[in-house]
Short mmCIF file of C-alpha atoms and ligand atoms in Angstrom, two decimals:
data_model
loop_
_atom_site.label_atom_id
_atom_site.label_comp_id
_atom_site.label_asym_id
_atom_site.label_seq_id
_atom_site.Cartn_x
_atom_site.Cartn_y
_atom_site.Cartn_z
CA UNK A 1 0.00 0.00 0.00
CA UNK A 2 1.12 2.90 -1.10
CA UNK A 3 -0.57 6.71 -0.57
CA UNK A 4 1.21 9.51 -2.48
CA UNK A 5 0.57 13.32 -2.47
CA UNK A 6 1.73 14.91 -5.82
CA UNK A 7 2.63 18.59 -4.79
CA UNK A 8 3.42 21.85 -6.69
CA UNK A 9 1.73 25.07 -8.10
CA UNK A 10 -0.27 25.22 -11.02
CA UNK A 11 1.44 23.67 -14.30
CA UNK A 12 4.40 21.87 -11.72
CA UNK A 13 3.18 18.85 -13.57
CA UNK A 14 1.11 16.93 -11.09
CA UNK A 15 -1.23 15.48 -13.75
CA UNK A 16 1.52 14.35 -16.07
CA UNK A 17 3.46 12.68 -13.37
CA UNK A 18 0.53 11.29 -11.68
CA UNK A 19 -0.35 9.28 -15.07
CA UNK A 20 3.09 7.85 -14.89
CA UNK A 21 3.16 6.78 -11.55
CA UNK A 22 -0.45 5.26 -11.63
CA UNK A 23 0.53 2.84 -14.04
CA UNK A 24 3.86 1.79 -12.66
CA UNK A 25 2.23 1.36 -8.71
CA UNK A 26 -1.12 0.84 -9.50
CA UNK A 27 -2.51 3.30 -7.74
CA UNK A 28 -6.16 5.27 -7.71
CA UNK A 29 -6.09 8.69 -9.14
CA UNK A 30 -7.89 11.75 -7.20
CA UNK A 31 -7.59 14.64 -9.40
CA UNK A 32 -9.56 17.30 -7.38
CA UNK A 33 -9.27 19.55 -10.66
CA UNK A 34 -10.51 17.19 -12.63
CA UNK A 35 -13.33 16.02 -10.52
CA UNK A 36 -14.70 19.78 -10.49
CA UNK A 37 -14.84 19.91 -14.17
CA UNK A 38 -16.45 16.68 -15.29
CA UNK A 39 -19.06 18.39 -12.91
CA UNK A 40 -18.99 21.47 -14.56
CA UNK A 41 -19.35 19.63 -17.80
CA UNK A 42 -22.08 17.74 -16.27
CA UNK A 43 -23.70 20.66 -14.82
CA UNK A 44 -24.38 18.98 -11.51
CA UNK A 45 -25.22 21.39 -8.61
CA UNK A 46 -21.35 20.73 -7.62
CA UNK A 47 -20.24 21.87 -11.01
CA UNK A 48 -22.09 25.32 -10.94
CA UNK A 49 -20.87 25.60 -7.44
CA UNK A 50 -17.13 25.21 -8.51
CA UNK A 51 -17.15 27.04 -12.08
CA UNK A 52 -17.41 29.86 -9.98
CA UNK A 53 -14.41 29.82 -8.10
CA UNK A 54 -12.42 28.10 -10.75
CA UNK A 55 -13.02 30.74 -13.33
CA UNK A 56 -11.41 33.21 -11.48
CA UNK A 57 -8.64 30.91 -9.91
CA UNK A 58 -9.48 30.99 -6.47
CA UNK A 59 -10.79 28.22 -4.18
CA UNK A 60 -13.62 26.09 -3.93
CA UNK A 61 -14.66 26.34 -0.68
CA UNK A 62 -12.93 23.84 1.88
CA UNK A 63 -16.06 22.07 3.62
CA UNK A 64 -17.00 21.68 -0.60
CA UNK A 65 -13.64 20.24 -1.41
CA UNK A 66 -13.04 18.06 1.87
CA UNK A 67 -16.91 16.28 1.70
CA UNK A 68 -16.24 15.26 -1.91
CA UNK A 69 -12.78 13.81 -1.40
CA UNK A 70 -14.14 12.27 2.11
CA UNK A 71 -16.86 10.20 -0.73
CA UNK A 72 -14.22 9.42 -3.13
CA UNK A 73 -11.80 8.00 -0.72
CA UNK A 74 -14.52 5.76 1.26
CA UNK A 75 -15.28 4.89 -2.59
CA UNK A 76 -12.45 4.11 -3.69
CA UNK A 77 -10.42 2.37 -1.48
CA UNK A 78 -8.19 -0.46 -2.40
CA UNK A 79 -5.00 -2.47 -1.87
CA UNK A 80 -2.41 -0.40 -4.13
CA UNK A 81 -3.49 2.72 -2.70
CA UNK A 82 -3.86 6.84 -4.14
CA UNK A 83 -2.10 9.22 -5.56
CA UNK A 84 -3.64 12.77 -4.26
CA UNK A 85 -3.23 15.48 -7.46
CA UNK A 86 -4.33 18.72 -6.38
CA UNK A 87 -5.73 17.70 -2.93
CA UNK A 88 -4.93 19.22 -0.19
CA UNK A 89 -4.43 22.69 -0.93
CA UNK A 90 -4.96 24.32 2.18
CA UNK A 91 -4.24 23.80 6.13
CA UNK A 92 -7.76 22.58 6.49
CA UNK A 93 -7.62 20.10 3.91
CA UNK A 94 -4.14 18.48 5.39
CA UNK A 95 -5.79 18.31 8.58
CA UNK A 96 -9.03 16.61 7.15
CA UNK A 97 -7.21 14.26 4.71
CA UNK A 98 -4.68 12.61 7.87
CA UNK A 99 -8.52 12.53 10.01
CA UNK A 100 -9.84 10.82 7.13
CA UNK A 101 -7.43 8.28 6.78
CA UNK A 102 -7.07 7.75 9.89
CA UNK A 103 -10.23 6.28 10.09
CA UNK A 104 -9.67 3.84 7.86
CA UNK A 105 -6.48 3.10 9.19
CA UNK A 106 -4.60 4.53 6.34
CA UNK A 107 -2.15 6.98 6.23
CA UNK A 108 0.38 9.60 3.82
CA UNK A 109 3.36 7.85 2.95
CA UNK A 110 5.23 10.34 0.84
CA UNK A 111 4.45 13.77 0.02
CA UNK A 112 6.20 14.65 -3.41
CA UNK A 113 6.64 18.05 -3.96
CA UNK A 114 7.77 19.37 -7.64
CA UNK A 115 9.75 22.37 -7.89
CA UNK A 116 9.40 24.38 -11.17
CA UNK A 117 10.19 28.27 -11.86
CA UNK A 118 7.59 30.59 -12.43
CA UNK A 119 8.09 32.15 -15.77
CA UNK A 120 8.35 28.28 -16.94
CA UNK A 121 4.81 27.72 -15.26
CA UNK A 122 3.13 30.49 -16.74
CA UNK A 123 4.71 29.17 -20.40
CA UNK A 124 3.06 25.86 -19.73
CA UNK A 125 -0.37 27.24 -18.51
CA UNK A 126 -0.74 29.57 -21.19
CA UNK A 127 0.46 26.85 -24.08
CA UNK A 128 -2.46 24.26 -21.75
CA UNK A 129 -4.68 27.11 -22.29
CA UNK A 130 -4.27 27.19 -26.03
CA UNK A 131 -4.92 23.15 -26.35
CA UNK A 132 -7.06 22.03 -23.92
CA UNK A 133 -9.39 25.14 -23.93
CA UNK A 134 -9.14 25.39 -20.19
CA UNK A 135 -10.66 28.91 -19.04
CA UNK A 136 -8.11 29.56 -16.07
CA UNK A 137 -5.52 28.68 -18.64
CA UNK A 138 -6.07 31.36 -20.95
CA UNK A 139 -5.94 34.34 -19.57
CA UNK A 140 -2.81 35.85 -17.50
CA UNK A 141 -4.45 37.55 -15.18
CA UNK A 142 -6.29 34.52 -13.63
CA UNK A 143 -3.08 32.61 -13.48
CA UNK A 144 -1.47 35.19 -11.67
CA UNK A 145 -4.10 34.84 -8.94
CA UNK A 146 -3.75 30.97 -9.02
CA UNK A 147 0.06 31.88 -8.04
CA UNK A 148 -1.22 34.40 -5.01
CA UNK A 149 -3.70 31.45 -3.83
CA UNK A 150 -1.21 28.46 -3.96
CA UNK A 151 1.38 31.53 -2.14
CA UNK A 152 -0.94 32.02 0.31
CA UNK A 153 -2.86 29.06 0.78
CA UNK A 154 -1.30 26.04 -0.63
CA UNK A 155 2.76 26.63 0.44
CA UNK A 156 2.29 26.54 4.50
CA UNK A 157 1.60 22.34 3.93
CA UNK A 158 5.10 22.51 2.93
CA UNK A 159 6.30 22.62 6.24
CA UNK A 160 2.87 20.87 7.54
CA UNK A 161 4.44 17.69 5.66
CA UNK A 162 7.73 18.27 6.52
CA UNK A 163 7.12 18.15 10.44
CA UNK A 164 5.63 15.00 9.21
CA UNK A 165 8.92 13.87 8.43
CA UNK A 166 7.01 12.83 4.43
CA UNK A 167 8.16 15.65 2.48
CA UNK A 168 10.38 15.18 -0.80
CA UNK A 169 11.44 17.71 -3.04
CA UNK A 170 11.98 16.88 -6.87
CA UNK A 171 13.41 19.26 -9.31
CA UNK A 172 10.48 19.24 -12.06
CA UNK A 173 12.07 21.13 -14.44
CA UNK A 174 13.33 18.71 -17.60
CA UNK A 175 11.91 16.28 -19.56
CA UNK A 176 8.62 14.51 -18.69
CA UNK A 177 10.68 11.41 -18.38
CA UNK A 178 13.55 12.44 -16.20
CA UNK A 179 11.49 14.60 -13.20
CA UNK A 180 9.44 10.64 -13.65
CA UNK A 181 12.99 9.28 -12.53
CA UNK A 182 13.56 11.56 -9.68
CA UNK A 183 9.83 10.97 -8.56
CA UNK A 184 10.46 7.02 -8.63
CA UNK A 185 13.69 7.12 -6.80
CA UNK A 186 12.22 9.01 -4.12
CA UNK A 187 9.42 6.57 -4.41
CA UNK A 188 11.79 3.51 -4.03
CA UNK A 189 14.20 4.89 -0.95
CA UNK A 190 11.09 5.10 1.05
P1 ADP B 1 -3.76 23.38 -11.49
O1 ADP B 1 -3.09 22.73 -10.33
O2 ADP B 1 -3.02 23.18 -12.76
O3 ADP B 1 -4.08 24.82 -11.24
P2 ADP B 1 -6.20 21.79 -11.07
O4 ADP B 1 -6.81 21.07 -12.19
O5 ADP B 1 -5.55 20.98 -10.00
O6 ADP B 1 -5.16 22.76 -11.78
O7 ADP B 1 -7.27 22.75 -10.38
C1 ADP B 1 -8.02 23.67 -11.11
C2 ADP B 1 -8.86 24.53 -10.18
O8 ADP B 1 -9.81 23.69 -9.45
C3 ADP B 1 -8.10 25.28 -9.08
O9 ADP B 1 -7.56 26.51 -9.53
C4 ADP B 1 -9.22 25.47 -8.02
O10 ADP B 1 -10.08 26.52 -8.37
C5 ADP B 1 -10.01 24.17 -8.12
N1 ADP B 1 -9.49 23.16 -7.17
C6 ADP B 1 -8.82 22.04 -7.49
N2 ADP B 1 -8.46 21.36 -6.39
C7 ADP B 1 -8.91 22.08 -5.32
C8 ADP B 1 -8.84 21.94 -3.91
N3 ADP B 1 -8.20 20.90 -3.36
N4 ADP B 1 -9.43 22.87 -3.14
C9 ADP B 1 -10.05 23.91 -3.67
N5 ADP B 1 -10.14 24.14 -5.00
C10 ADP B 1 -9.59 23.24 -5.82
#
């Protein structure tokens, strides 16, 4: 059993990485991200909910976020174990994913945390943007406030994790396959 948090700001690469490492250990994929927007495509009452927040980068609301990951996780549980993309991104999320867990006597083995420069993020956001025709992706200005919200918000479980003793950092700048590398070394010294 194996439970992995894949950590960074926007465009650090978490979804890319995540498909790798789902394949090689098995593992259950909660993308909060892309929860939010099959229910914004499915225009479920959680959907309309998020598209507001999303669209302008900030937040869905915590006690939003936490009671849909609580559902997937009782869900979804299996022998391999997750890999958390995008989940937790605040304080209050950390907190309510180890209480969570603990419950079903699980717990955070590893907390990989990708490290990526900013001007390269905002070049992979934008060139997202222009493929996947993600909304947030397209326009600078909302990017810029993803950056202030992960600053703010997201960066303090950095040290959360780190009292924890589970905290890795991996140089995700490089190719796709190389920052996979790093990831599975860290992976395999554990
Ligand atoms: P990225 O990490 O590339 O910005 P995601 O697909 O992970 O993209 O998330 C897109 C958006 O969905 C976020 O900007 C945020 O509005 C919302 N979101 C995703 N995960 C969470 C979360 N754990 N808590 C609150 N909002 C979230």
């Amino acid at each position: 059993m194996l439970n992995i948090i894949i950590f960074g700001p926007p465009g650090a690469g978490k979804g890319t990485q995540s498909e790798g490492l789902i394949n090689k250990f098995n593992l259950t994929h909660l993308s909060t991200g892309d929860v939010f927007r099959m229910n914004i495509k499915q225009e479920t009452p959680l959907g309309v909910l998020a598209k507001n927040y999303i669209d302008k980068g900030e937040l869905v609301p915590d006690e939003v976020t936490i009671g849909m990951v609580k559902n997937f996780i009782i869900e979804n549980s299996n022998e391999s174990g997750f890999i958390f993309d995008g989940f937790p991104r605040t304080i209050a999320q950390g907190d309510a994913l180890d209480k969570i867990l603990a419950e079903l006597d699980l717990s955070i083995d590893i907390v990989l945390a990708l490290q990526v420069e900013e001007d390269e993020l905002v070049r992979r956001l934008l060139d997202r943007g222009k493929r996947s025709g993600r909304k947030d992706d397209q326009d600078e200005e909302t990017i810029r406030n993803r950056f202030k919200v992960y600053q703010n918000e997201t960066e303090p479980l950095l040290s959360f994790y780190q009292n924890q003793d589970k905290l890795v950092r991996v140089a995700g700048m490089g190719s796709v396959q190389d920052i996979f590398n790093r990831l599975t070394s860290a992976i395999e010294t554990l």
